[in-house]
Amino acid sequence: MTNIMEAQNVKLSYGKFEALHGISLNFPEKQLTALIGPSGCGKSTFLRCLNRMNDDIDNINITGKILLEGKDIYRAKLDLVALRKKVGMVFQQPTPFPFPVYDNVAYGLRVAGVKDKQLIDQRVEESLKQAAIWDETKDNLQRNAQEFSGGQQQRICIARALAVRPEVVLLDEPTSALDPISSAEIEETLMGLKKKYTFIMVTHNLQQASRVSDQVAFLMDGELIESGPTEQMFLAPKKEITSNYLNGRFG
């Protein structure tokens, strides 16, 4: 199995406080990896390292390597726009731009300099179909994306991330702000998309992790405690602390 991304001994400090203590983890291609662990354990901080979204924070220091297709994304003179085209991100709160659905999904293509209207039309339709939101938007492509429901907005955001054909999509608790029906629709969408894309998802919802992921990584206090195939992690974790967390004894 090919690893599309690899984290090697990743440490992150805010000033003198070390928040991540040397995390090493491989991300297999076309699989969904779930990052789980108690609140404040470093899941989202680590996720944001994977497309350098922590770079703008003052007094931050990141060491170690994160490889995307064998190349370190923290190397000098890396083009951040090109990186984020390859490693997209969907946030906890749906974040569509305050303009039409079509322009939301086309946004990344236009930033990348694509001017061919036919290609943009095709990518917008394909991406909305992949994100399972085409039927609800095809007759309303000029409607403001922020007028849709929360679950629909989140799928529009997933379509926006997919339109530039990323290699990896980062998901930071993509269903935590949604109702159970919308959450189930997003999960179903992700299950269908795993055949084409690699997903790395932070989730607090252990049932969700067990349903949609292929691999689970358990973090606690900024350390990777253990990782492995989802079934093995839930049925036979190697460490007692992992078992205690998965069985709801703390968290």
PDB file of C-alpha atoms in Angstrom, residues 1-247:
ATOM      1  CA  MET A   1       0.000   0.000   0.000  1.00  0.00           C
ATOM      2  CA  THR A   2       1.399   3.383  -1.022  1.00  0.00           C
ATOM      3  CA  ASN A   3       1.681   6.145   1.568  1.00  0.00           C
ATOM      4  CA  ILE A   4       0.823   9.493  -0.002  1.00  0.00           C
ATOM      5  CA  MET A   5       1.884  11.445   3.106  1.00  0.00           C
ATOM      6  CA  GLU A   6       4.259  10.703   5.948  1.00  0.00           C
ATOM      7  CA  ALA A   7       4.857  12.611   9.172  1.00  0.00           C
ATOM      8  CA  GLN A   8       8.306  12.010  10.649  1.00  0.00           C
ATOM      9  CA  ASN A   9       9.003  13.090  14.246  1.00  0.00           C
ATOM     10  CA  VAL A  10       6.856  16.214  13.973  1.00  0.00           C
ATOM     11  CA  LYS A  11       7.199  18.557  16.947  1.00  0.00           C
ATOM     12  CA  LEU A  12       5.417  21.861  17.355  1.00  0.00           C
ATOM     13  CA  SER A  13       6.052  24.504  20.009  1.00  0.00           C
ATOM     14  CA  TYR A  14       4.346  27.785  20.865  1.00  0.00           C
ATOM     15  CA  GLY A  15       7.255  29.673  22.415  1.00  0.00           C
ATOM     16  CA  LYS A  16       8.589  27.337  25.110  1.00  0.00           C
ATOM     17  CA  PHE A  17       5.438  25.189  25.261  1.00  0.00           C
ATOM     18  CA  GLU A  18       5.704  22.006  23.183  1.00  0.00           C
ATOM     19  CA  ALA A  19       2.240  20.992  21.933  1.00  0.00           C
ATOM     20  CA  LEU A  20       3.231  18.080  19.676  1.00  0.00           C
ATOM     21  CA  HIS A  21       5.925  15.697  20.885  1.00  0.00           C
ATOM     22  CA  GLY A  22       7.423  13.964  17.882  1.00  0.00           C
ATOM     23  CA  ILE A  23       4.539  12.456  15.905  1.00  0.00           C
ATOM     24  CA  SER A  24       5.374   9.900  13.206  1.00  0.00           C
ATOM     25  CA  LEU A  25       2.464   8.594  11.138  1.00  0.00           C
ATOM     26  CA  ASN A  26       1.913   7.326   7.589  1.00  0.00           C
ATOM     27  CA  PHE A  27      -1.185   8.104   5.538  1.00  0.00           C
ATOM     28  CA  PRO A  28      -2.094   5.433   2.965  1.00  0.00           C
ATOM     29  CA  GLU A  29      -3.344   6.618  -0.408  1.00  0.00           C
ATOM     30  CA  LYS A  30      -7.103   6.532  -1.089  1.00  0.00           C
ATOM     31  CA  GLN A  31      -7.976   5.723   2.496  1.00  0.00           C
ATOM     32  CA  LEU A  32      -9.541   7.736   5.305  1.00  0.00           C
ATOM     33  CA  THR A  33      -7.449   8.170   8.432  1.00  0.00           C
ATOM     34  CA  ALA A  34      -9.312   9.323  11.549  1.00  0.00           C
ATOM     35  CA  LEU A  35      -7.413  11.282  14.207  1.00  0.00           C
ATOM     36  CA  ILE A  36      -9.088  10.718  17.572  1.00  0.00           C
ATOM     37  CA  GLY A  37      -8.375  11.693  21.170  1.00  0.00           C
ATOM     38  CA  PRO A  38      -9.635  13.937  23.999  1.00  0.00           C
ATOM     39  CA  SER A  39     -10.179  17.672  23.503  1.00  0.00           C
ATOM     40  CA  GLY A  40      -6.914  19.619  23.485  1.00  0.00           C
ATOM     41  CA  CYS A  41      -4.770  16.583  22.656  1.00  0.00           C
ATOM     42  CA  GLY A  42      -3.284  18.158  19.510  1.00  0.00           C
ATOM     43  CA  LYS A  43      -5.424  16.568  16.762  1.00  0.00           C
ATOM     44  CA  SER A  44      -6.377  19.787  14.971  1.00  0.00           C
ATOM     45  CA  THR A  45      -2.931  21.300  15.554  1.00  0.00           C
ATOM     46  CA  PHE A  46      -1.344  18.270  13.894  1.00  0.00           C
ATOM     47  CA  LEU A  47      -3.894  18.310  11.052  1.00  0.00           C
ATOM     48  CA  ARG A  48      -3.047  21.943  10.316  1.00  0.00           C
ATOM     49  CA  CYS A  49       0.636  21.048  10.075  1.00  0.00           C
ATOM     50  CA  LEU A  50      -0.205  18.882   7.070  1.00  0.00           C
ATOM     51  CA  ASN A  51      -0.840  21.849   4.786  1.00  0.00           C
ATOM     52  CA  ARG A  52       1.108  24.453   6.791  1.00  0.00           C
ATOM     53  CA  MET A  53      -1.919  26.295   8.150  1.00  0.00           C
ATOM     54  CA  ASN A  54      -0.060  26.894  11.414  1.00  0.00           C
ATOM     55  CA  ASP A  55       2.577  28.967   9.618  1.00  0.00           C
ATOM     56  CA  ASP A  56       0.872  32.289  10.336  1.00  0.00           C
ATOM     57  CA  ILE A  57       0.767  31.823  14.112  1.00  0.00           C
ATOM     58  CA  ASP A  58       3.271  34.002  15.993  1.00  0.00           C
ATOM     59  CA  ASN A  59       6.143  32.412  17.894  1.00  0.00           C
ATOM     60  CA  ILE A  60       5.554  28.932  16.481  1.00  0.00           C
ATOM     61  CA  ASN A  61       8.283  26.421  15.759  1.00  0.00           C
ATOM     62  CA  ILE A  62       7.771  23.193  13.818  1.00  0.00           C
ATOM     63  CA  THR A  63      10.469  20.544  13.396  1.00  0.00           C
ATOM     64  CA  GLY A  64      10.566  17.120  11.807  1.00  0.00           C
ATOM     65  CA  LYS A  65       9.425  16.305   8.291  1.00  0.00           C
ATOM     66  CA  ILE A  66       6.091  15.974   6.541  1.00  0.00           C
ATOM     67  CA  LEU A  67       6.456  14.310   3.169  1.00  0.00           C
ATOM     68  CA  LEU A  68       3.899  14.580   0.378  1.00  0.00           C
ATOM     69  CA  GLU A  69       4.762  12.062  -2.326  1.00  0.00           C
ATOM     70  CA  GLY A  70       8.271  11.870  -0.880  1.00  0.00           C
ATOM     71  CA  LYS A  71       8.966  15.639  -0.774  1.00  0.00           C
ATOM     72  CA  ASP A  72       9.143  17.637   2.454  1.00  0.00           C
ATOM     73  CA  ILE A  73       6.401  20.285   2.523  1.00  0.00           C
ATOM     74  CA  TYR A  74       8.488  22.369   4.971  1.00  0.00           C
ATOM     75  CA  ARG A  75      11.366  22.760   2.535  1.00  0.00           C
ATOM     76  CA  ALA A  76      12.539  26.263   1.651  1.00  0.00           C
ATOM     77  CA  LYS A  77      10.805  28.171  -1.155  1.00  0.00           C
ATOM     78  CA  LEU A  78       7.803  25.866  -1.253  1.00  0.00           C
ATOM     79  CA  ASP A  79       4.810  27.387  -3.079  1.00  0.00           C
ATOM     80  CA  LEU A  80       2.071  27.403  -0.419  1.00  0.00           C
ATOM     81  CA  VAL A  81      -0.713  27.988  -2.964  1.00  0.00           C
ATOM     82  CA  ALA A  82       0.438  24.912  -4.909  1.00  0.00           C
ATOM     83  CA  LEU A  83       0.653  22.896  -1.666  1.00  0.00           C
ATOM     84  CA  ARG A  84      -2.884  23.806  -0.622  1.00  0.00           C
ATOM     85  CA  LYS A  85      -4.140  22.910  -4.070  1.00  0.00           C
ATOM     86  CA  LYS A  86      -2.749  19.412  -3.455  1.00  0.00           C
ATOM     87  CA  VAL A  87      -3.773  19.285   0.215  1.00  0.00           C
ATOM     88  CA  GLY A  88      -7.231  20.833   0.589  1.00  0.00           C
ATOM     89  CA  MET A  89      -9.078  21.592   3.818  1.00  0.00           C
ATOM     90  CA  VAL A  90     -12.674  21.487   5.040  1.00  0.00           C
ATOM     91  CA  PHE A  91     -13.349  23.151   8.392  1.00  0.00           C
ATOM     92  CA  GLN A  92     -15.588  22.397  11.363  1.00  0.00           C
ATOM     93  CA  GLN A  93     -18.051  25.194  10.604  1.00  0.00           C
ATOM     94  CA  PRO A  94     -19.228  25.276   6.972  1.00  0.00           C
ATOM     95  CA  THR A  95     -17.393  28.202   5.355  1.00  0.00           C
ATOM     96  CA  PRO A  96     -18.895  28.915   1.921  1.00  0.00           C
ATOM     97  CA  PHE A  97     -18.017  32.321   0.513  1.00  0.00           C
ATOM     98  CA  PRO A  98     -20.914  34.804   0.387  1.00  0.00           C
ATOM     99  CA  PHE A  99     -21.492  34.394  -3.325  1.00  0.00           C
ATOM    100  CA  PRO A 100     -23.191  31.907  -5.675  1.00  0.00           C
ATOM    101  CA  VAL A 101     -22.686  28.152  -5.427  1.00  0.00           C
ATOM    102  CA  TYR A 102     -21.071  28.099  -8.881  1.00  0.00           C
ATOM    103  CA  ASP A 103     -18.504  30.760  -7.962  1.00  0.00           C
ATOM    104  CA  ASN A 104     -17.721  29.014  -4.668  1.00  0.00           C
ATOM    105  CA  VAL A 105     -16.834  25.760  -6.397  1.00  0.00           C
ATOM    106  CA  ALA A 106     -15.017  27.518  -9.251  1.00  0.00           C
ATOM    107  CA  TYR A 107     -12.999  29.706  -6.868  1.00  0.00           C
ATOM    108  CA  GLY A 108      -9.872  27.539  -6.592  1.00  0.00           C
ATOM    109  CA  LEU A 109      -9.752  26.944 -10.340  1.00  0.00           C
ATOM    110  CA  ARG A 110      -9.877  30.672 -11.030  1.00  0.00           C
ATOM    111  CA  VAL A 111      -7.178  31.362  -8.431  1.00  0.00           C
ATOM    112  CA  ALA A 112      -5.077  28.739 -10.213  1.00  0.00           C
ATOM    113  CA  GLY A 113      -5.510  30.710 -13.448  1.00  0.00           C
ATOM    114  CA  VAL A 114      -8.022  28.466 -15.235  1.00  0.00           C
ATOM    115  CA  LYS A 115      -9.964  30.583 -17.740  1.00  0.00           C
ATOM    116  CA  ASP A 116     -11.608  27.898 -19.893  1.00  0.00           C
ATOM    117  CA  LYS A 117     -15.325  28.282 -19.085  1.00  0.00           C
ATOM    118  CA  GLN A 118     -16.173  24.853 -20.442  1.00  0.00           C
ATOM    119  CA  LEU A 119     -13.582  23.223 -18.168  1.00  0.00           C
ATOM    120  CA  ILE A 120     -14.799  25.242 -15.161  1.00  0.00           C
ATOM    121  CA  ASP A 121     -18.429  24.274 -15.910  1.00  0.00           C
ATOM    122  CA  GLN A 122     -17.413  20.623 -16.127  1.00  0.00           C
ATOM    123  CA  ARG A 123     -15.387  20.701 -12.878  1.00  0.00           C
ATOM    124  CA  VAL A 124     -18.159  22.508 -10.984  1.00  0.00           C
ATOM    125  CA  GLU A 125     -20.731  19.893 -12.031  1.00  0.00           C
ATOM    126  CA  GLU A 126     -18.383  16.945 -11.386  1.00  0.00           C
ATOM    127  CA  SER A 127     -17.371  18.253  -7.949  1.00  0.00           C
ATOM    128  CA  LEU A 128     -20.939  18.968  -6.851  1.00  0.00           C
ATOM    129  CA  LYS A 129     -21.899  15.450  -7.978  1.00  0.00           C
ATOM    130  CA  GLN A 130     -18.947  13.924  -6.101  1.00  0.00           C
ATOM    131  CA  ALA A 131     -19.964  15.824  -2.962  1.00  0.00           C
ATOM    132  CA  ALA A 132     -23.553  14.546  -3.385  1.00  0.00           C
ATOM    133  CA  ILE A 133     -25.011  18.059  -3.580  1.00  0.00           C
ATOM    134  CA  TRP A 134     -25.632  18.397  -7.355  1.00  0.00           C
ATOM    135  CA  ASP A 135     -29.334  17.472  -7.258  1.00  0.00           C
ATOM    136  CA  GLU A 136     -29.984  20.147  -4.631  1.00  0.00           C
ATOM    137  CA  THR A 137     -27.974  22.866  -6.397  1.00  0.00           C
ATOM    138  CA  LYS A 138     -28.167  22.237 -10.163  1.00  0.00           C
ATOM    139  CA  ASP A 139     -31.158  24.572 -10.582  1.00  0.00           C
ATOM    140  CA  ASN A 140     -29.779  27.076  -8.039  1.00  0.00           C
ATOM    141  CA  LEU A 141     -26.147  27.527  -9.059  1.00  0.00           C
ATOM    142  CA  GLN A 142     -26.520  31.331  -8.921  1.00  0.00           C
ATOM    143  CA  ARG A 143     -28.054  31.265  -5.434  1.00  0.00           C
ATOM    144  CA  ASN A 144     -25.872  32.506  -2.574  1.00  0.00           C
ATOM    145  CA  ALA A 145     -24.216  29.425  -1.033  1.00  0.00           C
ATOM    146  CA  GLN A 146     -24.822  30.797   2.468  1.00  0.00           C
ATOM    147  CA  GLU A 147     -28.598  30.509   1.966  1.00  0.00           C
ATOM    148  CA  PHE A 148     -28.445  26.692   2.002  1.00  0.00           C
ATOM    149  CA  SER A 149     -28.718  24.533   5.132  1.00  0.00           C
ATOM    150  CA  GLY A 150     -25.631  23.773   7.223  1.00  0.00           C
ATOM    151  CA  GLY A 151     -25.289  20.257   5.832  1.00  0.00           C
ATOM    152  CA  GLN A 152     -25.684  21.502   2.263  1.00  0.00           C
ATOM    153  CA  GLN A 153     -23.140  24.267   2.877  1.00  0.00           C
ATOM    154  CA  GLN A 154     -20.634  21.712   4.159  1.00  0.00           C
ATOM    155  CA  ARG A 155     -21.076  19.578   1.030  1.00  0.00           C
ATOM    156  CA  ILE A 156     -20.610  22.712  -1.109  1.00  0.00           C
ATOM    157  CA  CYS A 157     -17.341  23.276   0.798  1.00  0.00           C
ATOM    158  CA  ILE A 158     -16.300  19.674   0.076  1.00  0.00           C
ATOM    159  CA  ALA A 159     -17.114  20.258  -3.622  1.00  0.00           C
ATOM    160  CA  ARG A 160     -14.998  23.443  -3.531  1.00  0.00           C
ATOM    161  CA  ALA A 161     -12.067  21.453  -2.104  1.00  0.00           C
ATOM    162  CA  LEU A 162     -12.468  18.712  -4.741  1.00  0.00           C
ATOM    163  CA  ALA A 163     -12.727  21.061  -7.754  1.00  0.00           C
ATOM    164  CA  VAL A 164      -8.955  21.616  -7.912  1.00  0.00           C
ATOM    165  CA  ARG A 165      -8.363  17.838  -7.869  1.00  0.00           C
ATOM    166  CA  PRO A 166      -6.429  17.627  -4.584  1.00  0.00           C
ATOM    167  CA  GLU A 167      -4.424  14.581  -3.633  1.00  0.00           C
ATOM    168  CA  VAL A 168      -5.332  14.813   0.061  1.00  0.00           C
ATOM    169  CA  VAL A 169      -8.308  16.447   1.801  1.00  0.00           C
ATOM    170  CA  LEU A 170      -8.037  17.430   5.477  1.00  0.00           C
ATOM    171  CA  LEU A 171     -11.291  17.445   7.436  1.00  0.00           C
ATOM    172  CA  ASP A 172     -11.396  19.194  10.812  1.00  0.00           C
ATOM    173  CA  GLU A 173     -14.491  17.755  12.546  1.00  0.00           C
ATOM    174  CA  PRO A 174     -16.583  18.295   9.407  1.00  0.00           C
ATOM    175  CA  THR A 175     -19.871  17.160  10.985  1.00  0.00           C
ATOM    176  CA  SER A 176     -19.643  18.454  14.558  1.00  0.00           C
ATOM    177  CA  ALA A 177     -21.712  21.570  13.771  1.00  0.00           C
ATOM    178  CA  LEU A 178     -24.382  19.577  11.916  1.00  0.00           C
ATOM    179  CA  ASP A 179     -27.564  17.717  12.842  1.00  0.00           C
ATOM    180  CA  PRO A 180     -27.550  13.874  12.763  1.00  0.00           C
ATOM    181  CA  ILE A 181     -29.218  13.621   9.325  1.00  0.00           C
ATOM    182  CA  SER A 182     -26.763  16.049   7.720  1.00  0.00           C
ATOM    183  CA  SER A 183     -23.879  14.264   9.471  1.00  0.00           C
ATOM    184  CA  ALA A 184     -25.016  10.935   8.036  1.00  0.00           C
ATOM    185  CA  GLU A 185     -25.177  12.480   4.543  1.00  0.00           C
ATOM    186  CA  ILE A 186     -21.604  13.788   4.866  1.00  0.00           C
ATOM    187  CA  GLU A 187     -20.415  10.366   6.085  1.00  0.00           C
ATOM    188  CA  GLU A 188     -22.075   8.669   3.127  1.00  0.00           C
ATOM    189  CA  THR A 189     -20.437  11.195   0.785  1.00  0.00           C
ATOM    190  CA  LEU A 190     -16.999  10.493   2.281  1.00  0.00           C
ATOM    191  CA  MET A 191     -17.486   6.736   1.992  1.00  0.00           C
ATOM    192  CA  GLY A 192     -18.091   7.150  -1.736  1.00  0.00           C
ATOM    193  CA  LEU A 193     -15.174   9.541  -2.253  1.00  0.00           C
ATOM    194  CA  LYS A 194     -12.526   7.373  -0.538  1.00  0.00           C
ATOM    195  CA  LYS A 195     -12.000   5.434  -3.774  1.00  0.00           C
ATOM    196  CA  LYS A 196     -10.655   8.591  -5.429  1.00  0.00           C
ATOM    197  CA  TYR A 197      -9.163  10.735  -2.667  1.00  0.00           C
ATOM    198  CA  THR A 198      -7.113  10.423   0.503  1.00  0.00           C
ATOM    199  CA  PHE A 199      -8.834  11.878   3.582  1.00  0.00           C
ATOM    200  CA  ILE A 200      -7.391  12.745   6.982  1.00  0.00           C
ATOM    201  CA  MET A 201     -10.149  13.589   9.437  1.00  0.00           C
ATOM    202  CA  VAL A 202     -10.213  14.867  13.007  1.00  0.00           C
ATOM    203  CA  THR A 203     -13.311  13.604  14.812  1.00  0.00           C
ATOM    204  CA  HIS A 204     -14.561  13.492  18.402  1.00  0.00           C
ATOM    205  CA  ASN A 205     -17.210  10.991  17.378  1.00  0.00           C
ATOM    206  CA  LEU A 206     -15.842   7.487  17.936  1.00  0.00           C
ATOM    207  CA  GLN A 207     -18.822   5.853  16.226  1.00  0.00           C
ATOM    208  CA  GLN A 208     -18.145   8.011  13.196  1.00  0.00           C
ATOM    209  CA  ALA A 209     -14.467   7.027  13.203  1.00  0.00           C
ATOM    210  CA  SER A 210     -15.437   3.344  13.351  1.00  0.00           C
ATOM    211  CA  ARG A 211     -17.920   3.752  10.474  1.00  0.00           C
ATOM    212  CA  VAL A 212     -15.957   5.761   7.913  1.00  0.00           C
ATOM    213  CA  SER A 213     -12.227   5.304   8.541  1.00  0.00           C
ATOM    214  CA  ASP A 214      -9.744   2.715   7.309  1.00  0.00           C
ATOM    215  CA  GLN A 215      -7.051   3.717   9.793  1.00  0.00           C
ATOM    216  CA  VAL A 216      -7.281   5.313  13.244  1.00  0.00           C
ATOM    217  CA  ALA A 217      -4.594   7.284  15.092  1.00  0.00           C
ATOM    218  CA  PHE A 218      -5.116   7.962  18.818  1.00  0.00           C
ATOM    219  CA  LEU A 219      -3.464  11.110  20.177  1.00  0.00           C
ATOM    220  CA  MET A 220      -3.229  12.213  23.776  1.00  0.00           C
ATOM    221  CA  ASP A 221      -1.375  15.175  25.307  1.00  0.00           C
ATOM    222  CA  GLY A 222       0.388  15.893  22.024  1.00  0.00           C
ATOM    223  CA  GLU A 223       1.674  12.339  21.562  1.00  0.00           C
ATOM    224  CA  LEU A 224       0.666   9.605  19.156  1.00  0.00           C
ATOM    225  CA  ILE A 225      -0.283   6.750  21.498  1.00  0.00           C
ATOM    226  CA  GLU A 226      -1.020   4.188  18.801  1.00  0.00           C
ATOM    227  CA  SER A 227      -2.375   3.799  15.293  1.00  0.00           C
ATOM    228  CA  GLY A 228      -3.557   0.957  13.128  1.00  0.00           C
ATOM    229  CA  PRO A 229      -6.346  -0.417  10.940  1.00  0.00           C
ATOM    230  CA  THR A 230      -9.745   0.703  12.265  1.00  0.00           C
ATOM    231  CA  GLU A 231     -11.071  -2.759  13.073  1.00  0.00           C
ATOM    232  CA  GLN A 232      -7.919  -3.700  14.972  1.00  0.00           C
ATOM    233  CA  MET A 233      -7.897  -0.421  16.910  1.00  0.00           C
ATOM    234  CA  PHE A 234     -11.514  -0.817  18.039  1.00  0.00           C
ATOM    235  CA  LEU A 235     -11.484  -4.559  18.702  1.00  0.00           C
ATOM    236  CA  ALA A 236      -7.943  -5.214  19.884  1.00  0.00           C
ATOM    237  CA  PRO A 237      -5.938  -2.059  20.664  1.00  0.00           C
ATOM    238  CA  LYS A 238      -2.401  -2.752  21.842  1.00  0.00           C
ATOM    239  CA  LYS A 239      -2.409  -0.292  24.748  1.00  0.00           C
ATOM    240  CA  GLU A 240      -4.667  -0.206  27.771  1.00  0.00           C
ATOM    241  CA  ILE A 241      -5.026   3.578  27.616  1.00  0.00           C
ATOM    242  CA  THR A 242      -6.373   3.280  24.051  1.00  0.00           C
ATOM    243  CA  SER A 243      -8.878   0.664  25.174  1.00  0.00           C
ATOM    244  CA  ASN A 244      -9.958   2.881  28.075  1.00  0.00           C
ATOM    245  CA  TYR A 245     -10.523   5.843  25.751  1.00  0.00           C
ATOM    246  CA  LEU A 246     -12.402   3.817  23.139  1.00  0.00           C
ATOM    247  CA  ASN A 247     -14.597   2.331  25.847  1.00  0.00           C
TER     248      ASN A 247
END
